[in-house]
mmCIF file of C-alpha atoms in Angstrom:
data_model
loop_
_atom_site.group_PDB
_atom_site.id
_atom_site.type_symbol
_atom_site.label_atom_id
_atom_site.label_comp_id
_atom_site.label_asym_id
_atom_site.label_seq_id
_atom_site.Cartn_x
_atom_site.Cartn_y
_atom_site.Cartn_z
ATOM 1 C CA MET A 1 6.087 19.259 12.154
ATOM 2 C CA CYS A 2 8.641 19.019 14.161
ATOM 3 C CA ALA A 3 7.856 15.521 16.383
ATOM 4 C CA THR A 4 9.132 17.577 19.285
ATOM 5 C CA CYS A 5 7.344 19.644 20.038
ATOM 6 C CA GLY A 6 4.344 19.840 17.977
ATOM 7 C CA CYS A 7 4.210 23.229 16.747
ATOM 8 C CA ASP A 8 4.465 23.802 13.131
ATOM 9 C CA SER A 9 7.922 24.348 11.215
ATOM 10 C CA GLU A 10 6.520 26.612 8.892
ATOM 11 C CA SER A 11 5.982 29.335 11.860
ATOM 12 C CA LYS A 12 8.255 31.458 13.404
ATOM 13 C CA ILE A 13 8.543 29.257 16.335
ATOM 14 C CA SER A 14 12.505 29.259 16.700
ATOM 15 C CA ILE A 15 13.072 26.807 19.539
ATOM 16 C CA HIS A 16 12.222 23.436 19.595
ATOM 17 C CA LYS A 17 13.994 21.636 21.554
ATOM 18 C CA VAL A 18 13.376 20.926 25.282
ATOM 19 C CA GLU A 19 15.440 18.801 27.765
ATOM 20 C CA PRO A 20 13.222 16.204 29.636
ATOM 21 C CA ILE A 21 12.160 17.217 33.085
ATOM 22 C CA ALA A 22 12.656 14.690 35.675
ATOM 23 C CA ASN A 23 9.514 13.688 38.305
ATOM 24 C CA VAL A 24 6.804 15.885 35.886
ATOM 25 C CA ASN A 25 3.416 14.673 36.149
ATOM 26 C CA TRP A 26 2.390 15.540 32.284
ATOM 27 C CA ASN A 27 -1.035 15.609 33.445
ATOM 28 C CA GLU A 28 -1.501 18.498 35.908
ATOM 29 C CA VAL A 29 1.469 20.756 34.122
ATOM 30 C CA GLN A 30 0.941 24.250 32.824
ATOM 31 C CA PHE A 31 1.595 25.026 30.445
ATOM 32 C CA THR A 32 2.919 28.945 29.146
ATOM 33 C CA LYS A 33 3.347 29.255 25.561
ATOM 34 C CA PRO A 34 5.522 31.820 23.814
ATOM 35 C CA VAL A 35 3.453 34.472 22.409
ATOM 36 C CA GLU A 36 5.185 33.336 18.801
ATOM 37 C CA ILE A 37 2.590 29.762 19.420
ATOM 38 C CA PRO A 38 -0.205 29.736 17.082
ATOM 39 C CA ILE A 39 -1.830 27.876 19.689
ATOM 40 C CA PRO A 40 -3.686 30.223 22.963
ATOM 41 C CA VAL A 41 -2.926 30.485 26.140
ATOM 42 C CA GLY A 42 -4.439 29.738 28.278
ATOM 43 C CA GLY A 43 -4.638 26.130 27.112
ATOM 44 C CA LYS A 44 -4.118 22.988 29.258
ATOM 45 C CA GLU A 45 -2.053 19.753 27.017
ATOM 46 C CA ILE A 46 -2.162 16.627 28.525
ATOM 47 C CA LYS A 47 -0.041 13.546 27.240
ATOM 48 C CA VAL A 48 -3.496 11.026 26.149
ATOM 49 C CA GLU A 49 -1.084 8.279 23.780
ATOM 50 C CA GLN A 50 -3.898 5.669 23.807
ATOM 51 C CA ASN A 51 -5.368 3.717 21.420
ATOM 52 C CA ILE A 52 -8.344 5.336 19.544
ATOM 53 C CA LEU A 53 -10.266 1.424 19.618
ATOM 54 C CA TRP A 54 -9.108 0.841 23.351
ATOM 55 C CA LYS A 55 -12.666 0.406 24.229
ATOM 56 C CA ASN A 56 -13.607 -2.486 22.360
ATOM 57 C CA LYS A 57 -10.340 -3.825 23.144
ATOM 58 C CA ALA A 58 -11.103 -3.261 26.833
ATOM 59 C CA LEU A 59 -14.411 -5.409 26.648
ATOM 60 C CA ALA A 60 -13.042 -7.532 23.727
ATOM 61 C CA GLN A 61 -10.387 -8.207 26.046
ATOM 62 C CA ASP A 62 -13.906 -9.311 29.123
ATOM 63 C CA ASN A 63 -15.811 -10.944 26.298
ATOM 64 C CA ARG A 64 -12.220 -13.524 25.916
ATOM 65 C CA THR A 65 -11.827 -14.010 29.411
ATOM 66 C CA PHE A 66 -15.906 -15.150 30.119
ATOM 67 C CA PHE A 67 -15.231 -16.826 27.310
ATOM 68 C CA LEU A 68 -12.038 -18.513 28.135
ATOM 69 C CA ALA A 69 -13.768 -19.344 31.735
ATOM 70 C CA ASN A 70 -16.591 -20.781 30.151
ATOM 71 C CA ASN A 71 -14.989 -23.176 27.750
ATOM 72 C CA ILE A 72 -16.338 -21.447 24.809
ATOM 73 C CA VAL A 73 -15.443 -21.601 21.683
ATOM 74 C CA ALA A 74 -16.278 -18.330 19.510
ATOM 75 C CA LEU A 75 -15.683 -18.108 16.686
ATOM 76 C CA ASN A 76 -16.064 -14.823 14.798
ATOM 77 C CA LEU A 77 -17.120 -15.914 10.373
ATOM 78 C CA VAL A 78 -16.598 -12.669 8.087
ATOM 79 C CA SER A 79 -16.260 -12.544 4.431
ATOM 80 C CA SER A 80 -19.066 -10.188 1.492
ATOM 81 C CA PRO A 81 -22.056 -10.327 1.768
ATOM 82 C CA GLY A 82 -23.720 -13.624 -0.683
ATOM 83 C CA SER A 83 -20.444 -15.738 0.320
ATOM 84 C CA GLY A 84 -23.389 -18.341 1.666
ATOM 85 C CA LYS A 85 -21.963 -17.810 5.703
ATOM 86 C CA THR A 86 -26.224 -18.780 7.110
ATOM 87 C CA SER A 87 -25.704 -21.406 4.811
ATOM 88 C CA LEU A 88 -23.039 -22.484 6.020
ATOM 89 C CA LEU A 89 -23.948 -22.202 10.035
ATOM 90 C CA GLU A 90 -27.574 -23.992 9.015
ATOM 91 C CA ARG A 91 -25.603 -27.158 7.011
ATOM 92 C CA THR A 92 -23.085 -27.044 10.528
ATOM 93 C CA LEU A 93 -25.976 -26.718 12.862
ATOM 94 C CA GLN A 94 -27.891 -29.623 11.015
ATOM 95 C CA ASP A 95 -24.754 -31.941 10.487
ATOM 96 C CA LEU A 96 -23.270 -31.333 13.988
ATOM 97 C CA LYS A 97 -26.023 -30.180 16.828
ATOM 98 C CA SER A 98 -26.184 -34.121 17.946
ATOM 99 C CA ASP A 99 -22.300 -33.553 18.512
ATOM 100 C CA LEU A 100 -21.537 -30.810 19.663
ATOM 101 C CA ASP A 101 -23.727 -27.246 21.776
ATOM 102 C CA PHE A 102 -24.051 -24.424 19.487
ATOM 103 C CA PHE A 103 -25.290 -20.536 20.412
ATOM 104 C CA VAL A 104 -25.096 -18.273 17.618
ATOM 105 C CA ILE A 105 -24.883 -13.962 17.163
ATOM 106 C CA GLU A 106 -26.137 -13.132 13.495
ATOM 107 C CA GLY A 107 -25.305 -10.272 12.509
ATOM 108 C CA ASP A 108 -27.481 -7.971 10.216
ATOM 109 C CA GLN A 109 -28.081 -4.381 9.341
ATOM 110 C CA GLN A 110 -31.501 -5.207 9.222
ATOM 111 C CA THR A 111 -34.133 -8.027 9.568
ATOM 112 C CA SER A 112 -34.527 -11.467 11.709
ATOM 113 C CA ASN A 113 -33.635 -13.000 8.354
ATOM 114 C CA ASP A 114 -30.991 -14.847 9.330
ATOM 115 C CA ALA A 115 -31.859 -15.936 13.101
ATOM 116 C CA ASP A 116 -35.097 -17.015 11.551
ATOM 117 C CA ARG A 117 -33.512 -19.239 9.308
ATOM 118 C CA ILE A 118 -31.009 -20.221 12.719
ATOM 119 C CA ALA A 119 -34.135 -21.187 14.661
ATOM 120 C CA ALA A 120 -35.384 -23.319 12.225
ATOM 121 C CA THR A 121 -32.647 -25.651 13.235
ATOM 122 C CA GLN A 122 -33.904 -25.368 16.606
ATOM 123 C CA VAL A 123 -30.670 -23.938 18.171
ATOM 124 C CA PRO A 124 -30.474 -21.102 20.248
ATOM 125 C CA VAL A 125 -30.022 -17.469 18.459
ATOM 126 C CA ILE A 126 -29.851 -13.447 19.141
ATOM 127 C CA GLN A 127 -29.905 -11.484 16.594
ATOM 128 C CA ILE A 128 -28.488 -7.732 16.556
ATOM 129 C CA ASN A 129 -29.630 -5.664 14.318
ATOM 130 C CA THR A 130 -27.096 -2.426 13.411
ATOM 131 C CA GLY A 131 -29.074 -0.205 11.751
ATOM 132 C CA LYS A 132 -27.217 2.282 9.862
ATOM 133 C CA GLY A 133 -23.434 0.527 11.754
ATOM 134 C CA CYS A 134 -21.467 -1.635 9.434
ATOM 135 C CA HIS A 135 -19.567 -4.081 11.872
ATOM 136 C CA LEU A 136 -20.094 -5.823 14.803
ATOM 137 C CA ASP A 137 -18.283 -4.924 18.030
ATOM 138 C CA ALA A 138 -16.979 -5.719 21.437
ATOM 139 C CA GLN A 139 -20.253 -3.900 23.263
ATOM 140 C CA MET A 140 -22.798 -5.935 21.381
ATOM 141 C CA ILE A 141 -21.497 -9.483 21.761
ATOM 142 C CA ARG A 142 -20.895 -8.613 25.382
ATOM 143 C CA GLU A 143 -25.150 -8.149 25.793
ATOM 144 C CA ALA A 144 -26.095 -10.086 23.374
ATOM 145 C CA VAL A 145 -23.670 -12.920 25.151
ATOM 146 C CA ARG A 146 -25.711 -11.954 28.261
ATOM 147 C CA GLN A 147 -29.511 -12.109 26.505
ATOM 148 C CA LEU A 148 -28.126 -15.254 25.240
ATOM 149 C CA ASN A 149 -26.371 -16.839 28.040
ATOM 150 C CA PRO A 150 -23.939 -19.983 26.644
ATOM 151 C CA SER A 151 -23.403 -23.136 28.371
ATOM 152 C CA GLU A 152 -19.981 -24.292 29.046
ATOM 153 C CA ASN A 153 -17.966 -25.979 26.432
ATOM 154 C CA SER A 154 -20.176 -25.048 24.087
ATOM 155 C CA VAL A 155 -19.250 -23.582 20.526
ATOM 156 C CA LEU A 156 -20.548 -19.693 19.884
ATOM 157 C CA PHE A 157 -20.711 -19.226 15.983
ATOM 158 C CA ILE A 158 -21.072 -14.866 15.909
ATOM 159 C CA GLU A 159 -22.164 -14.588 11.968
ATOM 160 C CA ASN A 160 -20.876 -10.378 11.552
ATOM 161 C CA ILE A 161 -21.851 -7.932 9.090
ATOM 162 C CA GLY A 162 -20.684 -9.138 5.546
ATOM 163 C CA ASN A 163 -18.245 -6.396 4.651
ATOM 164 C CA LEU A 164 -14.080 -7.429 4.535
ATOM 165 C CA VAL A 165 -13.708 -3.811 5.477
ATOM 166 C CA CYS A 166 -14.653 -2.700 8.865
ATOM 167 C CA PRO A 167 -14.791 -5.815 10.435
ATOM 168 C CA ALA A 168 -11.625 -6.225 10.937
ATOM 169 C CA MET A 169 -10.388 -3.865 12.744
ATOM 170 C CA PHE A 170 -12.579 -4.282 15.413
ATOM 171 C CA ASP A 171 -11.602 -7.926 17.868
ATOM 172 C CA LEU A 172 -14.542 -9.148 19.679
ATOM 173 C CA GLY A 173 -13.126 -11.489 21.625
ATOM 174 C CA GLU A 174 -12.975 -14.647 19.457
ATOM 175 C CA GLN A 175 -10.631 -17.227 19.856
ATOM 176 C CA LYS A 176 -10.691 -17.645 16.021
ATOM 177 C CA ARG A 177 -11.711 -15.971 12.695
ATOM 178 C CA VAL A 178 -12.716 -17.270 9.744
ATOM 179 C CA VAL A 179 -13.284 -15.515 6.375
ATOM 180 C CA ILE A 180 -15.321 -17.028 3.782
ATOM 181 C CA ILE A 181 -14.918 -16.200 0.975
ATOM 182 C CA SER A 182 -16.622 -18.364 -2.613
ATOM 183 C CA VAL A 183 -15.634 -18.645 -5.915
ATOM 184 C CA THR A 184 -18.383 -16.414 -7.266
ATOM 185 C CA GLU A 185 -15.593 -13.458 -5.933
ATOM 186 C CA GLY A 186 -13.421 -12.500 -7.843
ATOM 187 C CA ASP A 187 -9.717 -14.242 -6.972
ATOM 188 C CA ASP A 188 -7.631 -11.408 -6.088
ATOM 189 C CA LYS A 189 -10.870 -10.541 -2.639
ATOM 190 C CA PRO A 190 -7.141 -10.767 0.220
ATOM 191 C CA LEU A 191 -5.277 -8.537 -2.022
ATOM 192 C CA LYS A 192 -8.511 -6.198 -1.745
ATOM 193 C CA TYR A 193 -9.036 -6.780 0.949
ATOM 194 C CA PRO A 194 -5.872 -7.868 3.013
ATOM 195 C CA ASP A 195 -6.631 -6.793 6.680
ATOM 196 C CA MET A 196 -9.410 -9.045 6.492
ATOM 197 C CA PHE A 197 -7.420 -12.049 5.034
ATOM 198 C CA ALA A 198 -4.118 -11.075 7.926
ATOM 199 C CA SER A 199 -6.933 -11.300 10.546
ATOM 200 C CA SER A 200 -8.548 -14.391 10.138
ATOM 201 C CA GLN A 201 -6.372 -17.509 11.182
ATOM 202 C CA LEU A 202 -9.163 -19.710 8.374
ATOM 203 C CA CYS A 203 -9.774 -19.703 5.063
ATOM 204 C CA ILE A 204 -12.948 -20.981 3.593
ATOM 205 C CA ILE A 205 -13.450 -20.942 0.032
ATOM 206 C CA ASN A 206 -17.217 -21.708 -0.069
ATOM 207 C CA LYS A 207 -18.912 -23.064 -3.000
ATOM 208 C CA ILE A 208 -17.073 -24.496 -5.434
ATOM 209 C CA ASP A 209 -19.502 -27.040 -6.414
ATOM 210 C CA LEU A 210 -19.609 -23.885 -9.438
ATOM 211 C CA LEU A 211 -15.788 -24.077 -10.160
ATOM 212 C CA PRO A 212 -16.797 -25.096 -13.367
ATOM 213 C CA TYR A 213 -18.496 -22.217 -13.781
ATOM 214 C CA VAL A 214 -16.253 -19.748 -13.313
ATOM 215 C CA ASN A 215 -12.868 -17.780 -13.555
ATOM 216 C CA PHE A 216 -11.812 -18.588 -10.296
ATOM 217 C CA ASN A 217 -8.738 -20.232 -9.708
ATOM 218 C CA LEU A 218 -7.690 -21.282 -6.355
ATOM 219 C CA GLU A 219 -4.550 -21.813 -6.062
ATOM 220 C CA GLN A 220 -4.342 -17.956 -6.960
ATOM 221 C CA VAL A 221 -6.626 -17.225 -3.705
ATOM 222 C CA LYS A 222 -4.929 -19.487 -1.390
ATOM 223 C CA SER A 223 -1.120 -18.016 -2.901
ATOM 224 C CA TYR A 224 -2.826 -14.485 -2.073
ATOM 225 C CA ALA A 225 -4.431 -14.768 0.659
ATOM 226 C CA ARG A 226 -0.908 -16.573 2.485
ATOM 227 C CA GLN A 227 1.316 -13.342 0.774
ATOM 228 C CA VAL A 228 -0.992 -11.493 3.312
ATOM 229 C CA ASN A 229 -0.809 -14.498 5.934
ATOM 230 C CA ARG A 230 1.588 -16.772 5.527
ATOM 231 C CA LYS A 231 0.026 -19.028 9.174
ATOM 232 C CA MET A 232 -3.629 -19.495 7.561
ATOM 233 C CA GLU A 233 -5.339 -22.622 6.449
ATOM 234 C CA PHE A 234 -7.635 -23.311 3.971
ATOM 235 C CA ILE A 235 -10.833 -25.336 3.310
ATOM 236 C CA GLU A 236 -12.362 -26.046 0.010
ATOM 237 C CA LEU A 237 -16.243 -26.707 0.576
ATOM 238 C CA SER A 238 -19.269 -27.103 -0.905
ATOM 239 C CA CYS A 239 -22.550 -26.825 1.123
ATOM 240 C CA THR A 240 -25.141 -27.680 -1.751
ATOM 241 C CA THR A 241 -22.913 -31.252 -2.556
ATOM 242 C CA GLY A 242 -21.044 -30.894 0.785
ATOM 243 C CA VAL A 243 -18.246 -32.009 -0.310
ATOM 244 C CA GLY A 244 -15.387 -30.397 2.040
ATOM 245 C CA LEU A 245 -17.540 -30.400 4.510
ATOM 246 C CA THR A 246 -15.999 -33.506 6.597
ATOM 247 C CA GLU A 247 -12.530 -31.259 7.211
ATOM 248 C CA TRP A 248 -14.725 -28.041 8.481
ATOM 249 C CA TYR A 249 -16.402 -30.751 11.130
ATOM 250 C CA GLU A 250 -12.441 -32.334 11.090
ATOM 251 C CA TRP A 251 -11.339 -27.838 12.222
ATOM 252 C CA LEU A 252 -14.158 -27.459 14.193
ATOM 253 C CA LYS A 253 -13.981 -30.641 16.312
ATOM 254 C CA LYS A 254 -10.308 -30.393 16.920
ATOM 255 C CA ILE A 255 -10.825 -25.658 18.011
ATOM 256 C CA ASN A 256 -13.215 -27.156 20.290
ATOM 257 C CA ALA A 257 -10.699 -30.716 22.087
ATOM 258 C CA GLU A 258 -8.258 -27.048 22.025
ATOM 259 C CA HIS A 259 -10.682 -24.270 22.588
ATOM 260 C CA THR A 260 -7.696 -22.384 25.490
ATOM 261 C CA LEU A 261 -5.867 -21.062 22.544
ATOM 262 C CA VAL A 262 -5.996 -17.583 21.806
ATOM 263 C CA ARG A 263 -4.278 -16.366 19.052
ATOM 264 C CA VAL A 264 -6.457 -13.543 18.621
ATOM 265 C CA MET B 1 -17.347 3.551 7.663
ATOM 266 C CA HIS B 2 -15.878 2.148 10.622
ATOM 267 C CA GLU B 3 -14.921 5.729 10.638
ATOM 268 C CA LEU B 4 -18.454 7.167 12.334
ATOM 269 C CA SER B 5 -17.107 4.310 14.953
ATOM 270 C CA ILE B 6 -13.442 5.549 15.612
ATOM 271 C CA VAL B 7 -14.381 9.184 15.969
ATOM 272 C CA MET B 8 -17.462 8.539 18.301
ATOM 273 C CA SER B 9 -14.264 7.057 20.181
ATOM 274 C CA ILE B 10 -12.360 9.747 19.552
ATOM 275 C CA VAL B 11 -14.932 11.589 21.069
ATOM 276 C CA GLU B 12 -15.548 9.908 24.326
ATOM 277 C CA THR B 13 -12.506 9.378 25.640
ATOM 278 C CA ALA B 14 -12.228 13.737 24.304
ATOM 279 C CA GLU B 15 -15.189 14.613 26.220
ATOM 280 C CA GLN B 16 -13.980 12.351 29.856
ATOM 281 C CA LYS B 17 -11.319 14.043 29.699
ATOM 282 C CA VAL B 18 -12.734 17.922 29.932
ATOM 283 C CA ARG B 19 -14.803 16.128 32.786
ATOM 284 C CA GLU B 20 -11.828 14.665 34.134
ATOM 285 C CA HIS B 21 -9.675 17.539 34.228
ATOM 286 C CA HIS B 22 -12.749 19.808 35.174
ATOM 287 C CA ALA B 23 -11.828 21.826 31.322
ATOM 288 C CA GLN B 24 -14.916 23.067 29.021
ATOM 289 C CA THR B 25 -13.995 22.285 25.629
ATOM 290 C CA VAL B 26 -10.835 20.952 23.496
ATOM 291 C CA GLU B 27 -9.019 23.215 22.093
ATOM 292 C CA SER B 28 -6.817 21.192 19.421
ATOM 293 C CA ILE B 29 -6.062 17.264 19.163
ATOM 294 C CA ASP B 30 -3.231 15.606 17.922
ATOM 295 C CA LEU B 31 -4.022 11.793 16.424
ATOM 296 C CA VAL B 32 -1.157 9.202 15.434
ATOM 297 C CA ILE B 33 -2.324 7.379 12.757
ATOM 298 C CA GLY B 34 -0.429 4.504 11.166
ATOM 299 C CA ASP B 35 -0.511 3.836 7.227
ATOM 300 C CA LEU B 36 -1.603 0.004 8.355
ATOM 301 C CA SER B 37 -4.353 1.267 10.726
ATOM 302 C CA GLY B 38 -7.062 0.224 8.226
ATOM 303 C CA VAL B 39 -8.483 4.458 8.506
ATOM 304 C CA ASP B 40 -8.928 5.635 5.668
ATOM 305 C CA ARG B 41 -8.939 9.419 5.564
ATOM 306 C CA HIS B 42 -10.829 10.864 3.457
ATOM 307 C CA ALA B 43 -13.230 8.825 5.360
ATOM 308 C CA LEU B 44 -12.727 10.138 8.677
ATOM 309 C CA ASP B 45 -12.992 13.802 8.073
ATOM 310 C CA PHE B 46 -15.971 12.919 6.755
ATOM 311 C CA ALA B 47 -16.933 10.952 9.835
ATOM 312 C CA TRP B 48 -15.208 13.802 12.198
ATOM 313 C CA GLU B 49 -17.503 16.700 10.632
ATOM 314 C CA ALA B 50 -20.011 15.015 11.771
ATOM 315 C CA GLY B 51 -19.846 12.855 14.245
ATOM 316 C CA VAL B 52 -18.179 15.741 16.755
ATOM 317 C CA LYS B 53 -20.766 18.447 16.365
ATOM 318 C CA ASP B 54 -22.268 19.268 18.958
ATOM 319 C CA THR B 55 -19.132 17.906 21.817
ATOM 320 C CA VAL B 56 -16.670 19.317 22.882
ATOM 321 C CA LEU B 57 -14.439 18.436 19.618
ATOM 322 C CA GLN B 58 -16.734 20.803 17.997
ATOM 323 C CA ALA B 59 -14.443 23.863 17.612
ATOM 324 C CA ALA B 60 -10.652 21.296 17.715
ATOM 325 C CA LYS B 61 -8.410 22.012 16.081
ATOM 326 C CA ARG B 62 -6.702 18.703 14.727
ATOM 327 C CA THR B 63 -3.971 16.998 13.342
ATOM 328 C CA ILE B 64 -2.765 13.668 12.161
ATOM 329 C CA ILE B 65 1.187 12.379 12.714
ATOM 330 C CA GLN B 66 0.921 9.480 10.223
ATOM 331 C CA VAL B 67 2.651 6.649 10.149
ATOM 332 C CA PRO B 68 4.568 5.555 7.242
ATOM 333 C CA ALA B 69 4.354 1.328 7.644
ATOM 334 C CA LYS B 70 7.584 -0.193 7.677
ATOM 335 C CA ALA B 71 8.884 -3.495 7.835
ATOM 336 C CA LYS B 72 11.494 -6.013 8.340
ATOM 337 C CA CYS B 73 12.291 -8.858 6.280
ATOM 338 C CA LEU B 74 11.983 -12.510 8.368
ATOM 339 C CA GLU B 75 14.795 -13.712 5.841
ATOM 340 C CA CYS B 76 17.429 -11.553 5.053
ATOM 341 C CA ASP B 77 16.731 -8.705 8.896
ATOM 342 C CA CYS B 78 16.625 -5.893 6.738
ATOM 343 C CA GLU B 79 14.363 -2.579 7.609
ATOM 344 C CA PHE B 80 12.153 -1.105 5.064
ATOM 345 C CA GLN B 81 8.757 0.556 3.767
ATOM 346 C CA ILE B 82 6.186 -0.948 2.800
ATOM 347 C CA LYS B 83 2.549 0.247 1.532
ATOM 348 C CA GLU B 84 0.985 -2.940 1.763
ATOM 349 C CA LEU B 85 1.109 -5.772 3.921
ATOM 350 C CA PHE B 86 1.454 -8.063 1.022
ATOM 351 C CA ASP B 87 4.547 -5.934 -0.600
ATOM 352 C CA VAL B 88 8.007 -8.282 -1.026
ATOM 353 C CA CYS B 89 10.982 -7.626 0.910
ATOM 354 C CA PRO B 90 13.069 -5.294 -1.717
ATOM 355 C CA LEU B 91 16.323 -6.870 -1.686
ATOM 356 C CA CYS B 92 15.539 -10.478 -1.682
ATOM 357 C CA GLY B 93 11.963 -10.521 -2.736
ATOM 358 C CA GLU B 94 10.763 -12.571 0.223
ATOM 359 C CA PRO B 95 6.786 -12.461 1.695
ATOM 360 C CA LEU B 96 7.255 -13.186 4.830
ATOM 361 C CA LEU B 97 7.759 -9.714 7.031
ATOM 362 C CA GLN B 98 6.969 -8.004 10.655
ATOM 363 C CA ILE B 99 5.710 -5.207 10.578
ATOM 364 C CA ILE B 100 7.311 -2.997 12.554
ATOM 365 C CA GLN B 101 5.009 0.688 11.920
ATOM 366 C CA GLY B 102 2.371 1.608 11.124
ATOM 367 C CA LYS B 103 -0.232 0.267 12.809
ATOM 368 C CA GLU B 104 -0.532 2.935 15.144
ATOM 369 C CA LEU B 105 -4.109 4.688 15.954
ATOM 370 C CA GLN B 106 -3.847 6.708 19.063
ATOM 371 C CA ILE B 107 -3.998 9.886 20.473
ATOM 372 C CA LYS B 108 -1.608 11.523 21.337
ATOM 373 C CA SER B 109 -2.798 14.597 23.246
ATOM 374 C CA MET B 110 -5.022 16.979 24.242
ATOM 375 C CA VAL B 111 -5.576 20.982 24.972
ATOM 376 C CA LEU B 112 -8.125 21.450 26.721
ATOM 377 C CA ASN B 113 -9.868 24.646 27.698
#
């Protein structure tokens, strides 16, 4: 394709170069095409030059502004299904709910099972069921936040759909994205799903109590993750034994204290 | 399959532009998609067929301008093409790269009728 006028270089068009004309509103220009051009005459060409996901980006920015204005720390938890996101949340809420105010948005294709588990910890929670959808988007978060009405100075956990691919592309307006990987998964996940690891700031390695039983190399996974994201932080923990949880809680408290920092 | 969401966003923008310009349909649409944009071409083709049905884009000729990914090495400053986010500098072997091209995901232009 010709980069100047967008024509197919294999067709019969001979002239490609167009001199720029000053002060022309291209949206209003009616192009009259020479007969050789395969596009029918009468079409009106408009320049769009707009990001395809502009609406999600705009809504995410809206959400982010709302969170900042209300001193809410919003964390987007992403992982493959079964990495232990909900278990980590349950444990965190039980252990820290007397220190911090929590709100939770649960995303799943179907069921309110996860929201029911969170509700049992007495923390306000709302479930989003995406039906066939494979990710949460900023519009869903906006609506959920409207209904959940998180209080000022709180921490909002958004548990995304278990999927290491699609949620990477959709900014929700979160301050931090936390990717969770469990040791029962392959340690090459960061290379297989680089977009998710590149867009996250913290990587939690869960279920480390199972390390003696599985073929998972901690240093290898960190090295792979650093290849796609050299600023990645890591916390190794187990929700079952409780090892490493203190470090995660310290991280949460630190983020809560410096909540105005936006790096997404 | 976030490609369907992407197609639906394109449909939304197209319908908005058609309304704004008092047109009827979109005759052709040019998209710019970088190799590191996270969009799978096959999935996009599949989603396109389903997503544009009964919309202003149904009969539109779609052209995809593919943008190869390029990075700059933060150690030696050389620029080169990459295939993956984790590629290393071909000159000095450093993994510290700045992506300078290939994340594009844009509607470039449309021809309205």
